[in-house]
C-alpha positions as semicolon CSV with decimal commas, in nm:
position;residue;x (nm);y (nm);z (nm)
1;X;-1,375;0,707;-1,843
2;X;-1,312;0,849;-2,166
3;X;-1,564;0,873;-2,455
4;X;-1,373;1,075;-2,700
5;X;-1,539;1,041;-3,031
6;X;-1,254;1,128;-3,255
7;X;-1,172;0,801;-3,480
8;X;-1,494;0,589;-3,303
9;X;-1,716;0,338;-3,467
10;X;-2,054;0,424;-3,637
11;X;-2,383;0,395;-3,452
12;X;-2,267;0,389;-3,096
13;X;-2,490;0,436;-2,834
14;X;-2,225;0,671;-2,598
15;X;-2,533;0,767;-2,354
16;X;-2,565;0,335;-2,301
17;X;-2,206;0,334;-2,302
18;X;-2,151;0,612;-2,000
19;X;-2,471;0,493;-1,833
20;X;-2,284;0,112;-1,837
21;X;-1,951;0,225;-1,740
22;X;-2,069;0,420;-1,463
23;X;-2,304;0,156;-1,327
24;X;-1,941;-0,100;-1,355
25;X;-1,702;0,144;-1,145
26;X;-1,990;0,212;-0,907
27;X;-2,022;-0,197;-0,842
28;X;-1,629;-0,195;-0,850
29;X;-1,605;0,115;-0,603
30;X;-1,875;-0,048;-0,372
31;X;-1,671;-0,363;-0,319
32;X;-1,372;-0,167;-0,194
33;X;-1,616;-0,051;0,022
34;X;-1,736;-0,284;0,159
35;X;-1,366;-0,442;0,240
36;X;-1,219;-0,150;0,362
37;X;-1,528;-0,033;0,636
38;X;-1,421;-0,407;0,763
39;X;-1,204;-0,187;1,002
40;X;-1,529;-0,047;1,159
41;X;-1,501;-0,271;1,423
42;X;-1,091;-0,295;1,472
43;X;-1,037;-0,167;1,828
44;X;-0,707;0,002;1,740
45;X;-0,768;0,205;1,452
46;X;-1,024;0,476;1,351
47;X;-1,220;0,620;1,081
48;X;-1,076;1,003;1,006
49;X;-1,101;1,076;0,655
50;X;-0,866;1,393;0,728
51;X;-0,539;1,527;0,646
52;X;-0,397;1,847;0,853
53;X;-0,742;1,829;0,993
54;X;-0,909;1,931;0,636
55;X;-1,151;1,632;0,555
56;X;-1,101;1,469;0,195
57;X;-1,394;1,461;0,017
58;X;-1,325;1,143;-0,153
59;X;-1,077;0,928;0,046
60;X;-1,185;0,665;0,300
61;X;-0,918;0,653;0,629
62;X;-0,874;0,390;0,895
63;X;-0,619;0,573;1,081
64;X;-0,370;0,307;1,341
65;X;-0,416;0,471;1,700
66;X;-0,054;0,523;1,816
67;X;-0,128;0,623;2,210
68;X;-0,353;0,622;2,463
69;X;-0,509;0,924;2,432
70;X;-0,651;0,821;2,059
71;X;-0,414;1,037;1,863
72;X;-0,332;0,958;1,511
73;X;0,013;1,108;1,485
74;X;0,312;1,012;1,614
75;X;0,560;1,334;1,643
76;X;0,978;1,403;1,517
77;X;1,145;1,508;1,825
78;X;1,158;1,825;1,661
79;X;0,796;1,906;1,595
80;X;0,828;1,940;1,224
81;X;0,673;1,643;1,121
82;X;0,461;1,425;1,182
83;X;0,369;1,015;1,131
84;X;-0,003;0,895;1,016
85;X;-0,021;0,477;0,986
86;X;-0,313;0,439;0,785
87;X;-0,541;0,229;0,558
88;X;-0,679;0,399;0,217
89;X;-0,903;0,365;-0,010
90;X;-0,968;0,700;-0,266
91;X;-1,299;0,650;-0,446
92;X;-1,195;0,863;-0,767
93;X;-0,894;0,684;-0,810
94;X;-1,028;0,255;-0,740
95;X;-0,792;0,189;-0,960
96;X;-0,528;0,214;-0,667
97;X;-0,748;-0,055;-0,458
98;X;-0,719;-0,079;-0,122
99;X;-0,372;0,074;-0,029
100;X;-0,211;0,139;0,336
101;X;0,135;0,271;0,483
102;X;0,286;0,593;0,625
103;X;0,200;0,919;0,539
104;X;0,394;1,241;0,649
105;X;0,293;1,561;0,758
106;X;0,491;1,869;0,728
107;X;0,404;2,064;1,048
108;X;0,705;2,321;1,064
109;X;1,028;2,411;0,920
110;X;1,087;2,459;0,559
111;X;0,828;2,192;0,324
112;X;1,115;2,074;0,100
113;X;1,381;1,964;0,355
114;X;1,099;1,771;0,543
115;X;0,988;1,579;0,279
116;X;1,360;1,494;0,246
117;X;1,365;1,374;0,566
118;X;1,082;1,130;0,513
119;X;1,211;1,020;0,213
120;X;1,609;0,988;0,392
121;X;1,426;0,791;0,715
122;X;1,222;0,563;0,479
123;X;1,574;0,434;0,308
124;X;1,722;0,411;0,653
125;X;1,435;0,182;0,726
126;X;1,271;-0,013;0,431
127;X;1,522;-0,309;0,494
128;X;1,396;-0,318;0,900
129;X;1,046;-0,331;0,742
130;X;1,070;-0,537;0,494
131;X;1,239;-0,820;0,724
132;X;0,953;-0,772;0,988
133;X;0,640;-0,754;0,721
134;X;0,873;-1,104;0,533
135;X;0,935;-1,283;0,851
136;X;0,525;-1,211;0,953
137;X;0,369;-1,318;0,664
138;X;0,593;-1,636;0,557
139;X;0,441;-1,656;0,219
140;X;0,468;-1,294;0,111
141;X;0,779;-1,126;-0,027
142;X;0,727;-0,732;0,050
143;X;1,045;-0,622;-0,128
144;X;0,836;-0,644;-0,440
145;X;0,511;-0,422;-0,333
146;X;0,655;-0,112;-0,189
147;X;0,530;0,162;-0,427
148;X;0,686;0,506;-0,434
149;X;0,501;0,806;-0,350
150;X;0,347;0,996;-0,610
151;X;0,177;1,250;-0,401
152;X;0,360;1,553;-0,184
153;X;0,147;1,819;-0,222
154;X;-0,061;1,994;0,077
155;X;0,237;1,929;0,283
156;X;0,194;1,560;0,318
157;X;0,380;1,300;0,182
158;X;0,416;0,945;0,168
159;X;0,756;0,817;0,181
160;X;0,600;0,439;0,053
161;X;0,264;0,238;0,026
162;X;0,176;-0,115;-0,012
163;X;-0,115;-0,214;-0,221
164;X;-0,412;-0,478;-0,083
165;X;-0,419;-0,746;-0,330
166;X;-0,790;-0,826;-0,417
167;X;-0,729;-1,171;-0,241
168;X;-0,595;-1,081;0,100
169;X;-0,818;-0,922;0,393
170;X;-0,788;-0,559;0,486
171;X;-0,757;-0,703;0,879
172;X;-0,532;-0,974;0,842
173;X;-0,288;-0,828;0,631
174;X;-0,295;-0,459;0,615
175;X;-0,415;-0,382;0,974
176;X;-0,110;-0,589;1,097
177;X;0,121;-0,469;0,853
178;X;0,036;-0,102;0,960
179;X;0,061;-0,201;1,319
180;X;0,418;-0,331;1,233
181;X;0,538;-0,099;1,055
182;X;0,436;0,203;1,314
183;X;0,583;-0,016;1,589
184;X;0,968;0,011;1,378
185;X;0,880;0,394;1,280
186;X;0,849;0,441;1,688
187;X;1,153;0,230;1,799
188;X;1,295;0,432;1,520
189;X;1,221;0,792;1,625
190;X;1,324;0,677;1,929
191;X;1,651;0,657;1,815
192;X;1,679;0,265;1,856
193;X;1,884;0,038;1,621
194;X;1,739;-0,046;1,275
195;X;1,846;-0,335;0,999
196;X;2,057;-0,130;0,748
197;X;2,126;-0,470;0,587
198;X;1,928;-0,578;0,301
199;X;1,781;-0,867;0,373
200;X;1,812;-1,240;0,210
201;X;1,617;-1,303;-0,123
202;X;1,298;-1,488;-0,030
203;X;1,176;-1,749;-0,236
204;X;0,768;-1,774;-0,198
205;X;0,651;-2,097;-0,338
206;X;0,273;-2,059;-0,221
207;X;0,032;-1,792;-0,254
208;X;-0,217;-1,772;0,042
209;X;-0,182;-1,656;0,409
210;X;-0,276;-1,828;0,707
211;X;-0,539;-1,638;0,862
212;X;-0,708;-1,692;1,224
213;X;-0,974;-1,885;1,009
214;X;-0,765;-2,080;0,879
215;X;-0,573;-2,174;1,210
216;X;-0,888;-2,282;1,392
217;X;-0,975;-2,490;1,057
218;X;-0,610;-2,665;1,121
219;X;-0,684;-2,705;1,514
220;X;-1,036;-2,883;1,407
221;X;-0,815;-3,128;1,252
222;X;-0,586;-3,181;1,520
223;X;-0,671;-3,488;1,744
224;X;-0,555;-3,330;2,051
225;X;-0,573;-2,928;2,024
226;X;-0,553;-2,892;2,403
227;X;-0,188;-3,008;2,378
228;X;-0,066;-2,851;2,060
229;X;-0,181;-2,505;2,176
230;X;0,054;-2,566;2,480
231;X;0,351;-2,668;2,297
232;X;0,276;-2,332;2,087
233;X;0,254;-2,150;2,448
234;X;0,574;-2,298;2,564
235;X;0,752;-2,234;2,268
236;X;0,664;-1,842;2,315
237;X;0,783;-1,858;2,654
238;X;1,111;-2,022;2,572
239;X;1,154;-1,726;2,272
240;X;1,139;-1,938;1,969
241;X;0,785;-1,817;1,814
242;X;0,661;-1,458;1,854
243;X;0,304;-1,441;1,929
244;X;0,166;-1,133;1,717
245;X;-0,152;-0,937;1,899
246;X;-0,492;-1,026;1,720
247;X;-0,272;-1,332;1,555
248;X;-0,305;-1,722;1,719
249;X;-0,142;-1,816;1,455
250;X;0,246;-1,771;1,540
251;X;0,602;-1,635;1,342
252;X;0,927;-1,784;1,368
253;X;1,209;-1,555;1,540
């Protein structure tokens, strides 16, 4: 917020004007807030508003749980680096929103090659991601919302985010994107087979996601739910839908 009184109008109040636009970003802060501690409750992420184990003084973290021990971060084979799936929210920058992905951290070796690593594994696997985040949410094209990092300083860097849009639920889109995209970084690291293709242009004609709320608002208007849940079932079992975890709601293979 900038008051800077060089070429201003006459008679301004500038104490109103501070005391207003402080009381606006505070209401706009608090309703990032208020979406983002959503994830209170998520059973497979936690709250750590940490990087390298130094806490942020400003930055919210829901942090994807990537074992079963509760750890945070996934490791290189190496040692040198290491993998943080996250949710974000930085309240002196709400500008950003709402904003999730991978962030690296430099644990060894020299700072500058690691970061190129990230940055070389993230353009060995945007297409994989993009194809898996596309193919989940059907009315979503996610080859226009990676942004690149701007930030690689402490020794952490983030080879990519994706911004929340103000209309779409931190759970049902960005905790299952996250969950996705750690699932590819592991097969990944792993050494497993990625798409190096790019993938087909997606045309999106509509603009909303079906949510779990919406599903059971279809199934209310279904005459016999009992019987289209099964057919859903059976068409998992015979491998042509993919049921996602914390999903009813179903994606085409």
């Amino acid at each position: 917020m900038n008051f800077d009184m060089e070429g201003s109008v006459n008679d301004r109040d500038v104490e109103f004007e501070q005391a207003q636009a402080q009381f606006l970003y505070n209401d706009y802060v608090e309703g990032y807030k208020r979406e983002i501690h959503k994830m209170r409750t998520h059973p497979e992420f936690k709250r750590d508003d940490t990087y390298h184990s130094i806490k942020s003084k400003h930055h919210i973290m829901y942090k994807y749980i990537v074992n079963d021990n509760g750890d945070t971060e996934m490791y290189s084979r190496d040692g040198n680096r290491a993998y943080e799936f996250l949710i974000e929210f930085d309240k002196e920058e709400a500008s950003y929103g709402i904003y999730y992905g991978c962030r690296g951290l430099v644990k060894g070796g020299d700072q500058q090659e690691q970061n190129g690593i990230f940055a070389k594994e993230w353009d060995e696997l945007k297409y994989e991601i993009t194809e898996v985040l596309n193919n989940t949410f059907q009315e979503k094209d996610f080859s226009k919302r990676f942004r690149m990092t701007d930030n690689a300083n402490n020794k952490t860097y983030w080879p990519f985010w994706i911004m929340l849009y103000d209309d779409e639920d931190v759970i049902d889109v960005a905790a299952l994107a996250v969950k996705l995209i750690f699932n590819i970084y592991k097969r990944y690291l792993r050494g497993e087979q990625v798409l190096t293709r790019k993938p087909k242009f997606k045309t999106v004609t509509t603009e909303t996601n079906f949510t779990q709320k919406d599903f059971d608002e279809v199934l209310k208007k279904i005459q016999n739910p009992e019987l289209f849940l099964r057919f859903i079932e059976n068409a998992i079992e015979c491998g042509y839908l993919v049921k996602m975890i914390g999903m009813r709601c179903v994606i085409d293979s």
